[in-house]
mmCIF file of C-alpha atoms in Angstrom:
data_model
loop_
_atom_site.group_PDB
_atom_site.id
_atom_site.type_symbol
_atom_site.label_atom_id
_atom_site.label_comp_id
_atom_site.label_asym_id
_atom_site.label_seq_id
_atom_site.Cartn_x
_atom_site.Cartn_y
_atom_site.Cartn_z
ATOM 1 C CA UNK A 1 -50.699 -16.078 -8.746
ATOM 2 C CA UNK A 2 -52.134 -19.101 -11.020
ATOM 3 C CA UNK A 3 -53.535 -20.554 -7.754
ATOM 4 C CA UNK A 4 -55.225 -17.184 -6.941
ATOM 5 C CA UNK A 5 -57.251 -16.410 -10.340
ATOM 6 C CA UNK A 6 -58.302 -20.158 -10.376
ATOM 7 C CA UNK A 7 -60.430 -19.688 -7.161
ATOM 8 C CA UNK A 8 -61.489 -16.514 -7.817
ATOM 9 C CA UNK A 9 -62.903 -18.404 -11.508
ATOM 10 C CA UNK A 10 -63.782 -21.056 -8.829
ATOM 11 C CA UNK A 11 -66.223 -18.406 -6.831
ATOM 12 C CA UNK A 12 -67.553 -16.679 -9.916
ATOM 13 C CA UNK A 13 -68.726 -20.383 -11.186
ATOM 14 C CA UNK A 14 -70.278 -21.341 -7.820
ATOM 15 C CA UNK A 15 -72.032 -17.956 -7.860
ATOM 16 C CA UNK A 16 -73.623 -18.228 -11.427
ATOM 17 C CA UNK A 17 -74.877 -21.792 -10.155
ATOM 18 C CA UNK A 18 -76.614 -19.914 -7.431
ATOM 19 C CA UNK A 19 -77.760 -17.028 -9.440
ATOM 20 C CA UNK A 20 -79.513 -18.922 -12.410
ATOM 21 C CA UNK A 21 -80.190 -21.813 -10.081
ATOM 22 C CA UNK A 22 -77.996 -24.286 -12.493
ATOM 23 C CA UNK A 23 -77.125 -27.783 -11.686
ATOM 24 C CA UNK A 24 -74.213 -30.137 -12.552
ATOM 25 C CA UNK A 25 -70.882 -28.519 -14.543
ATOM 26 C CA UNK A 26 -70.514 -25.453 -16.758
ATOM 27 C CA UNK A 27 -69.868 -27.011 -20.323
ATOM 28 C CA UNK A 28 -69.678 -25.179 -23.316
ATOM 29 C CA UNK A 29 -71.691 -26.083 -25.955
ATOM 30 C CA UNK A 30 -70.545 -23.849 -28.948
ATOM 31 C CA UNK A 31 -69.452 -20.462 -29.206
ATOM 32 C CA UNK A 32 -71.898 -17.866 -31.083
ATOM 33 C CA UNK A 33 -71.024 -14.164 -32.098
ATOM 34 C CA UNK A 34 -73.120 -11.223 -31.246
ATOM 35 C CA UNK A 35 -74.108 -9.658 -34.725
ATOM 36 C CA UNK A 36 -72.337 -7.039 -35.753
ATOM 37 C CA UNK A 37 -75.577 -5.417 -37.116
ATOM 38 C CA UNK A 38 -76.797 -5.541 -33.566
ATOM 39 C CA UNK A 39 -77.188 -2.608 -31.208
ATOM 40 C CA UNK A 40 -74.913 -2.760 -27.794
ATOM 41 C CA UNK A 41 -77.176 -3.427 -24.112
ATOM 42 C CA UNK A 42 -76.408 -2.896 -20.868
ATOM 43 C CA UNK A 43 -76.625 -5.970 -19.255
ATOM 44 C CA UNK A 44 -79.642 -6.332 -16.029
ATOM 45 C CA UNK A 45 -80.246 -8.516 -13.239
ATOM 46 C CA UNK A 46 -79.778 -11.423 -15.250
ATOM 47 C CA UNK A 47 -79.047 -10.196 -18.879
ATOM 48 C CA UNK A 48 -75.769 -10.086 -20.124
ATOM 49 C CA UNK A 49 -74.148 -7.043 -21.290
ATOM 50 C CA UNK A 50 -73.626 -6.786 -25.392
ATOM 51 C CA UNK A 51 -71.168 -5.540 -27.644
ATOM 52 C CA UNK A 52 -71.087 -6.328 -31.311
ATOM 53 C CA UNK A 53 -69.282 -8.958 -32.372
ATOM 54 C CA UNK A 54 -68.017 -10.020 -29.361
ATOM 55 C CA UNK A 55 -67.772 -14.149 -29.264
ATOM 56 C CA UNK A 56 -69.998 -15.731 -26.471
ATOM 57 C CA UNK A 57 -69.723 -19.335 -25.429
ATOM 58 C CA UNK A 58 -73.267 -21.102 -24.891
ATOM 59 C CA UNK A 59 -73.545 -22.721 -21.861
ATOM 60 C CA UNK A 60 -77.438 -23.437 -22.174
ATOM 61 C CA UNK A 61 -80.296 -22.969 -24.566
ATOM 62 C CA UNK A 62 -82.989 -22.462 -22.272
ATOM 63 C CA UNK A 63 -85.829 -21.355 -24.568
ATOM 64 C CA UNK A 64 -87.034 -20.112 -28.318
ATOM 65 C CA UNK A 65 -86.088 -16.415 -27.203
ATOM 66 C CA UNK A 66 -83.096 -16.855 -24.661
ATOM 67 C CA UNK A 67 -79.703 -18.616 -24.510
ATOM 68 C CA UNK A 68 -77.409 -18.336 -21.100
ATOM 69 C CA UNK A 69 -73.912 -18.070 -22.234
ATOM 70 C CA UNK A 70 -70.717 -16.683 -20.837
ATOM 71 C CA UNK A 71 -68.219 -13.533 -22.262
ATOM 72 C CA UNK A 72 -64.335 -13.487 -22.023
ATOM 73 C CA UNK A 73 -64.552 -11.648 -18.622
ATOM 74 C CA UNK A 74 -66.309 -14.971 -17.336
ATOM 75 C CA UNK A 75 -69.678 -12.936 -16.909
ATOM 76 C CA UNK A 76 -72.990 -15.210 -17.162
ATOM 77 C CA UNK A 77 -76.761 -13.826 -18.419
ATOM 78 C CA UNK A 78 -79.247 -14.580 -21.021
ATOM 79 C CA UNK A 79 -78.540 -12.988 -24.284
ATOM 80 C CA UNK A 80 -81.259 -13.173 -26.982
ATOM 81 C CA UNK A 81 -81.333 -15.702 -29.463
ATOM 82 C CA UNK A 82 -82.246 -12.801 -32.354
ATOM 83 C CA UNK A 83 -78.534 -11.226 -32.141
ATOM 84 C CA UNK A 84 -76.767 -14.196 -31.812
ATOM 85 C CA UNK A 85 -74.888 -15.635 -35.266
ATOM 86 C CA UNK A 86 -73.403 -19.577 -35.328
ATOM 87 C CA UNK A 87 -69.269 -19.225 -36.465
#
């Protein structure tokens, strides 16, 4: 079973290097927490999806408005840098 979820983590991972065209290996940088104060998204094309206070890990900052980061369900997308708190 281990062997099983590790290459389906494996195919998710090769497909959000495809997606958002990212090179080298997924490291976290720090984990960040959606504000609770927030309001909840839908996530788009290439947005991830919100809820409030749900803990993100950062895997880039790409610009002043935009961070790429990952949820618990291993789920990659921009999220904007206005909701997101340091912990």
């Amino acid at each position: 079973m281990m062997l099983k979820a590790c290459k389906k983590e494996e195919k998710m991972d090769r497909g959000f290097q495809k997606k958002f065209k990212f090179e080298g290996s997924i490291n976290v940088l720090t984990q960040m927490m959606v504000d609770p104060a927030a309001t909840e998204k839908r996530g788009g094309a290439k947005n991830l999806p919100l809820r409030r206070g749900e803990i993100l890990d950062v895997i880039q900052f790409t610009n002043q408005e935009q961070i790429l980061c990952r949820n618990s369900q291993r789920r990659y997308g921009y999220v904007p840098r206005a909701v997101m708190l340091p912990l």
